[in-house]
Structure formats: structure tokens, C-alpha cells
Amino acid sequence: MSLRSAEPVDQSGRVLGSKALQTRQRLLDATKTLLDSRSLRELRVVEIARKVGSSPATFYQYFRGVEEAVLALAEQAGEDVPAVVEMIGGPWEGPAGLENARAIVDAFIRHWDENRAVLRVRN
């Protein structure tokens, strides 16, 4: 179950348009990138904003702080998991079972590699 509302909103409760959604996603992508090289406690809003060529005020239009942005990233990472879980229902015997097991492992590793920094913070 996602904690996100059906339509993303800014801090004042306004529904985000396509340009605002792009800005929000750029801020999330920058947060994710910066988490690769520093801990959550070391990460600052001003760094995230600078990385996308914006201001801290813009960041605060979408998130209350770094922690909230990381939670949004964790939700996004969680959206990929159902596809991996569905694979568990596949065959488990014979050559098809071995192939299914390999596919599950590959999908999980790919998911971890793509979301390592966020999952490390979340976990």
C-alpha cells in the first residue's frame, strides 16, 4: 500500500502539473545520486537544490526536508518489488524452475543496484 496520494501535491496542497512533477523528480534523482556518496545525516537541501540548478525554496515546495524526499524515493523503489514477487509464482521444477530462480535473482540484484543508496537508508 502506497502512502502517496492519488495525485501528487506540493506542500500547500496544490496538485502538481507536468512541469512541477518533472522538477520534483529531478530533485528526487539528485537526492538519490547524492546518497551514493554521503549519508542521510550529511545530506543538505542546499546541495540537492544546487545539483539541479535550483534553490532550497524550490525543494521546500515539494518536501519538508531531506528525510521526506528519501521516503518518497523509498516508495518509488517499493513500486518495483511486485514485479519480482510475481515471479515467485512461476515454475520451481526442472529446467524452467532453474531459469525462473535465476530470473528472480537477476531481478532482485538489478533492483538493489538501481536503488542501493535509498534501500541502505531505508533498511
JSON list of C-alpha atoms in Angstrom, two decimals:
[
{"chain": "A", "resi": 1, "resn": "MET", "atom": "CA", "xyz": [0.00, 0.00, 0.00]},
{"chain": "A", "resi": 2, "resn": "SER", "atom": "CA", "xyz": [1.45, 3.35, -1.01]},
{"chain": "A", "resi": 3, "resn": "LEU", "atom": "CA", "xyz": [1.37, 6.32, 1.30]},
{"chain": "A", "resi": 4, "resn": "ARG", "atom": "CA", "xyz": [1.20, 8.64, -1.68]},
{"chain": "A", "resi": 5, "resn": "SER", "atom": "CA", "xyz": [-2.00, 10.41, -2.58]},
{"chain": "A", "resi": 6, "resn": "ALA", "atom": "CA", "xyz": [-3.56, 9.64, -5.95]},
{"chain": "A", "resi": 7, "resn": "GLU", "atom": "CA", "xyz": [-2.37, 12.98, -7.30]},
{"chain": "A", "resi": 8, "resn": "PRO", "atom": "CA", "xyz": [0.96, 14.38, -6.07]},
{"chain": "A", "resi": 9, "resn": "VAL", "atom": "CA", "xyz": [0.63, 17.74, -4.36]},
{"chain": "A", "resi": 10, "resn": "ASP", "atom": "CA", "xyz": [3.05, 20.43, -3.22]},
{"chain": "A", "resi": 11, "resn": "GLN", "atom": "CA", "xyz": [3.45, 21.49, 0.42]},
{"chain": "A", "resi": 12, "resn": "SER", "atom": "CA", "xyz": [0.48, 23.84, 0.14]},
{"chain": "A", "resi": 13, "resn": "GLY", "atom": "CA", "xyz": [-1.78, 21.05, -1.13]},
{"chain": "A", "resi": 14, "resn": "ARG", "atom": "CA", "xyz": [-1.92, 22.10, -4.79]},
{"chain": "A", "resi": 15, "resn": "VAL", "atom": "CA", "xyz": [-1.97, 19.32, -7.37]},
{"chain": "A", "resi": 16, "resn": "LEU", "atom": "CA", "xyz": [1.27, 19.22, -9.37]},
{"chain": "A", "resi": 17, "resn": "GLY", "atom": "CA", "xyz": [1.23, 19.81, -13.08]},
{"chain": "A", "resi": 18, "resn": "SER", "atom": "CA", "xyz": [3.59, 18.11, -15.52]},
{"chain": "A", "resi": 19, "resn": "LYS", "atom": "CA", "xyz": [6.38, 20.69, -15.17]},
{"chain": "A", "resi": 20, "resn": "ALA", "atom": "CA", "xyz": [6.19, 20.56, -11.37]},
{"chain": "A", "resi": 21, "resn": "LEU", "atom": "CA", "xyz": [6.26, 16.75, -11.47]},
{"chain": "A", "resi": 22, "resn": "GLN", "atom": "CA", "xyz": [9.41, 16.93, -13.58]},
{"chain": "A", "resi": 23, "resn": "THR", "atom": "CA", "xyz": [11.02, 19.35, -11.11]},
{"chain": "A", "resi": 24, "resn": "ARG", "atom": "CA", "xyz": [10.04, 17.14, -8.19]},
{"chain": "A", "resi": 25, "resn": "GLN", "atom": "CA", "xyz": [11.51, 14.08, -9.92]},
{"chain": "A", "resi": 26, "resn": "ARG", "atom": "CA", "xyz": [14.75, 15.95, -10.71]},
{"chain": "A", "resi": 27, "resn": "LEU", "atom": "CA", "xyz": [15.05, 16.79, -7.00]},
{"chain": "A", "resi": 28, "resn": "LEU", "atom": "CA", "xyz": [14.45, 13.13, -6.12]},
{"chain": "A", "resi": 29, "resn": "ASP", "atom": "CA", "xyz": [17.02, 11.97, -8.68]},
{"chain": "A", "resi": 30, "resn": "ALA", "atom": "CA", "xyz": [19.59, 14.41, -7.27]},
{"chain": "A", "resi": 31, "resn": "THR", "atom": "CA", "xyz": [18.84, 13.20, -3.74]},
{"chain": "A", "resi": 32, "resn": "LYS", "atom": "CA", "xyz": [19.35, 9.61, -4.83]},
{"chain": "A", "resi": 33, "resn": "THR", "atom": "CA", "xyz": [22.64, 10.44, -6.56]},
{"chain": "A", "resi": 34, "resn": "LEU", "atom": "CA", "xyz": [23.97, 12.35, -3.57]},
{"chain": "A", "resi": 35, "resn": "LEU", "atom": "CA", "xyz": [23.06, 9.48, -1.23]},
{"chain": "A", "resi": 36, "resn": "ASP", "atom": "CA", "xyz": [25.58, 7.36, -3.14]},
{"chain": "A", "resi": 37, "resn": "SER", "atom": "CA", "xyz": [28.42, 9.48, -1.76]},
{"chain": "A", "resi": 38, "resn": "ARG", "atom": "CA", "xyz": [27.20, 10.64, 1.66]},
{"chain": "A", "resi": 39, "resn": "SER", "atom": "CA", "xyz": [24.96, 9.57, 4.48]},
{"chain": "A", "resi": 40, "resn": "LEU", "atom": "CA", "xyz": [21.46, 10.86, 5.08]},
{"chain": "A", "resi": 41, "resn": "ARG", "atom": "CA", "xyz": [22.73, 12.90, 8.03]},
{"chain": "A", "resi": 42, "resn": "GLU", "atom": "CA", "xyz": [25.33, 14.61, 5.84]},
{"chain": "A", "resi": 43, "resn": "LEU", "atom": "CA", "xyz": [22.96, 15.45, 3.00]},
{"chain": "A", "resi": 44, "resn": "ARG", "atom": "CA", "xyz": [21.68, 19.04, 2.87]},
{"chain": "A", "resi": 45, "resn": "VAL", "atom": "CA", "xyz": [18.81, 20.63, 0.99]},
{"chain": "A", "resi": 46, "resn": "VAL", "atom": "CA", "xyz": [21.11, 23.26, -0.50]},
{"chain": "A", "resi": 47, "resn": "GLU", "atom": "CA", "xyz": [23.27, 20.51, -2.08]},
{"chain": "A", "resi": 48, "resn": "ILE", "atom": "CA", "xyz": [20.25, 18.84, -3.64]},
{"chain": "A", "resi": 49, "resn": "ALA", "atom": "CA", "xyz": [18.93, 22.14, -4.99]},
{"chain": "A", "resi": 50, "resn": "ARG", "atom": "CA", "xyz": [22.31, 23.15, -6.41]},
{"chain": "A", "resi": 51, "resn": "LYS", "atom": "CA", "xyz": [22.66, 19.79, -8.16]},
{"chain": "A", "resi": 52, "resn": "VAL", "atom": "CA", "xyz": [19.53, 20.53, -10.22]},
{"chain": "A", "resi": 53, "resn": "GLY", "atom": "CA", "xyz": [20.28, 24.23, -10.66]},
{"chain": "A", "resi": 54, "resn": "SER", "atom": "CA", "xyz": [17.53, 25.33, -8.31]},
{"chain": "A", "resi": 55, "resn": "SER", "atom": "CA", "xyz": [17.11, 26.94, -4.91]},
{"chain": "A", "resi": 56, "resn": "PRO", "atom": "CA", "xyz": [16.33, 25.47, -1.49]},
{"chain": "A", "resi": 57, "resn": "ALA", "atom": "CA", "xyz": [12.98, 27.27, -1.68]},
{"chain": "A", "resi": 58, "resn": "THR", "atom": "CA", "xyz": [12.07, 25.13, -4.69]},
{"chain": "A", "resi": 59, "resn": "PHE", "atom": "CA", "xyz": [12.99, 21.97, -2.78]},
{"chain": "A", "resi": 60, "resn": "TYR", "atom": "CA", "xyz": [10.76, 23.05, 0.10]},
{"chain": "A", "resi": 61, "resn": "GLN", "atom": "CA", "xyz": [7.81, 23.48, -2.28]},
{"chain": "A", "resi": 62, "resn": "TYR", "atom": "CA", "xyz": [7.79, 19.69, -2.67]},
{"chain": "A", "resi": 63, "resn": "PHE", "atom": "CA", "xyz": [9.31, 18.27, 0.53]},
{"chain": "A", "resi": 64, "resn": "ARG", "atom": "CA", "xyz": [9.53, 19.27, 4.19]},
{"chain": "A", "resi": 65, "resn": "GLY", "atom": "CA", "xyz": [13.12, 18.10, 4.32]},
{"chain": "A", "resi": 66, "resn": "VAL", "atom": "CA", "xyz": [15.67, 15.60, 3.07]},
{"chain": "A", "resi": 67, "resn": "GLU", "atom": "CA", "xyz": [14.07, 12.79, 5.06]},
{"chain": "A", "resi": 68, "resn": "GLU", "atom": "CA", "xyz": [10.74, 13.27, 3.27]},
{"chain": "A", "resi": 69, "resn": "ALA", "atom": "CA", "xyz": [12.46, 13.17, -0.12]},
{"chain": "A", "resi": 70, "resn": "VAL", "atom": "CA", "xyz": [14.21, 9.93, 0.85]},
{"chain": "A", "resi": 71, "resn": "LEU", "atom": "CA", "xyz": [10.87, 8.46, 1.95]},
{"chain": "A", "resi": 72, "resn": "ALA", "atom": "CA", "xyz": [9.45, 9.34, -1.47]},
{"chain": "A", "resi": 73, "resn": "LEU", "atom": "CA", "xyz": [12.41, 7.57, -3.07]},
{"chain": "A", "resi": 74, "resn": "ALA", "atom": "CA", "xyz": [11.81, 4.53, -0.87]},
{"chain": "A", "resi": 75, "resn": "GLU", "atom": "CA", "xyz": [8.19, 4.44, -2.06]},
{"chain": "A", "resi": 76, "resn": "GLN", "atom": "CA", "xyz": [9.35, 4.59, -5.67]},
{"chain": "A", "resi": 77, "resn": "ALA", "atom": "CA", "xyz": [11.79, 1.74, -5.03]},
{"chain": "A", "resi": 78, "resn": "GLY", "atom": "CA", "xyz": [8.97, -0.26, -3.46]},
{"chain": "A", "resi": 79, "resn": "GLU", "atom": "CA", "xyz": [6.85, 0.11, -6.58]},
{"chain": "A", "resi": 80, "resn": "ASP", "atom": "CA", "xyz": [9.29, -2.18, -8.44]},
{"chain": "A", "resi": 81, "resn": "VAL", "atom": "CA", "xyz": [9.02, -5.05, -5.95]},
{"chain": "A", "resi": 82, "resn": "PRO", "atom": "CA", "xyz": [5.64, -6.50, -7.04]},
{"chain": "A", "resi": 83, "resn": "ALA", "atom": "CA", "xyz": [7.13, -7.50, -10.41]},
{"chain": "A", "resi": 84, "resn": "VAL", "atom": "CA", "xyz": [9.80, -9.52, -8.61]},
{"chain": "A", "resi": 85, "resn": "VAL", "atom": "CA", "xyz": [7.25, -11.03, -6.22]},
{"chain": "A", "resi": 86, "resn": "GLU", "atom": "CA", "xyz": [5.07, -12.14, -9.15]},
{"chain": "A", "resi": 87, "resn": "MET", "atom": "CA", "xyz": [7.99, -14.17, -10.47]},
{"chain": "A", "resi": 88, "resn": "ILE", "atom": "CA", "xyz": [7.91, -16.29, -7.30]},
{"chain": "A", "resi": 89, "resn": "GLY", "atom": "CA", "xyz": [4.65, -17.82, -8.53]},
{"chain": "A", "resi": 90, "resn": "GLY", "atom": "CA", "xyz": [6.45, -19.25, -11.57]},
{"chain": "A", "resi": 91, "resn": "PRO", "atom": "CA", "xyz": [7.65, -22.80, -12.04]},
{"chain": "A", "resi": 92, "resn": "TRP", "atom": "CA", "xyz": [10.07, -24.31, -9.49]},
{"chain": "A", "resi": 93, "resn": "GLU", "atom": "CA", "xyz": [10.81, -27.70, -11.02]},
{"chain": "A", "resi": 94, "resn": "GLY", "atom": "CA", "xyz": [13.13, -28.81, -13.79]},
{"chain": "A", "resi": 95, "resn": "PRO", "atom": "CA", "xyz": [14.89, -26.51, -16.24]},
{"chain": "A", "resi": 96, "resn": "ALA", "atom": "CA", "xyz": [12.03, -23.97, -16.16]},
{"chain": "A", "resi": 97, "resn": "GLY", "atom": "CA", "xyz": [12.35, -23.77, -12.37]},
{"chain": "A", "resi": 98, "resn": "LEU", "atom": "CA", "xyz": [16.08, -23.13, -12.58]},
{"chain": "A", "resi": 99, "resn": "GLU", "atom": "CA", "xyz": [15.51, -20.43, -15.19]},
{"chain": "A", "resi": 100, "resn": "ASN", "atom": "CA", "xyz": [12.81, -18.84, -13.02]},
{"chain": "A", "resi": 101, "resn": "ALA", "atom": "CA", "xyz": [15.11, -18.87, -9.97]},
{"chain": "A", "resi": 102, "resn": "ARG", "atom": "CA", "xyz": [17.87, -17.18, -11.99]},
{"chain": "A", "resi": 103, "resn": "ALA", "atom": "CA", "xyz": [15.43, -14.57, -13.28]},
{"chain": "A", "resi": 104, "resn": "ILE", "atom": "CA", "xyz": [14.29, -13.78, -9.71]},
{"chain": "A", "resi": 105, "resn": "VAL", "atom": "CA", "xyz": [17.87, -13.39, -8.51]},
{"chain": "A", "resi": 106, "resn": "ASP", "atom": "CA", "xyz": [18.74, -11.20, -11.51]},
{"chain": "A", "resi": 107, "resn": "ALA", "atom": "CA", "xyz": [15.68, -9.01, -10.96]},
{"chain": "A", "resi": 108, "resn": "PHE", "atom": "CA", "xyz": [16.42, -8.63, -7.26]},
{"chain": "A", "resi": 109, "resn": "ILE", "atom": "CA", "xyz": [20.07, -7.73, -7.87]},
{"chain": "A", "resi": 110, "resn": "ARG", "atom": "CA", "xyz": [19.08, -5.24, -10.57]},
{"chain": "A", "resi": 111, "resn": "HIS", "atom": "CA", "xyz": [16.54, -3.69, -8.16]},
{"chain": "A", "resi": 112, "resn": "TRP", "atom": "CA", "xyz": [19.17, -3.47, -5.42]},
{"chain": "A", "resi": 113, "resn": "ASP", "atom": "CA", "xyz": [21.78, -1.95, -7.76]},
{"chain": "A", "resi": 114, "resn": "GLU", "atom": "CA", "xyz": [19.35, 0.69, -9.03]},
{"chain": "A", "resi": 115, "resn": "ASN", "atom": "CA", "xyz": [18.19, 1.64, -5.52]},
{"chain": "A", "resi": 116, "resn": "ARG", "atom": "CA", "xyz": [21.18, 0.78, -3.32]},
{"chain": "A", "resi": 117, "resn": "ALA", "atom": "CA", "xyz": [21.59, 4.16, -1.64]},
{"chain": "A", "resi": 118, "resn": "VAL", "atom": "CA", "xyz": [17.89, 4.53, -0.82]},
{"chain": "A", "resi": 119, "resn": "LEU", "atom": "CA", "xyz": [17.47, 0.94, 0.35]},
{"chain": "A", "resi": 120, "resn": "ARG", "atom": "CA", "xyz": [20.55, 1.25, 2.53]},
{"chain": "A", "resi": 121, "resn": "VAL", "atom": "CA", "xyz": [18.97, 4.25, 4.28]},
{"chain": "A", "resi": 122, "resn": "ARG", "atom": "CA", "xyz": [15.53, 2.66, 4.45]},
{"chain": "A", "resi": 123, "resn": "ASN", "atom": "CA", "xyz": [16.78, -0.64, 5.81]}
]
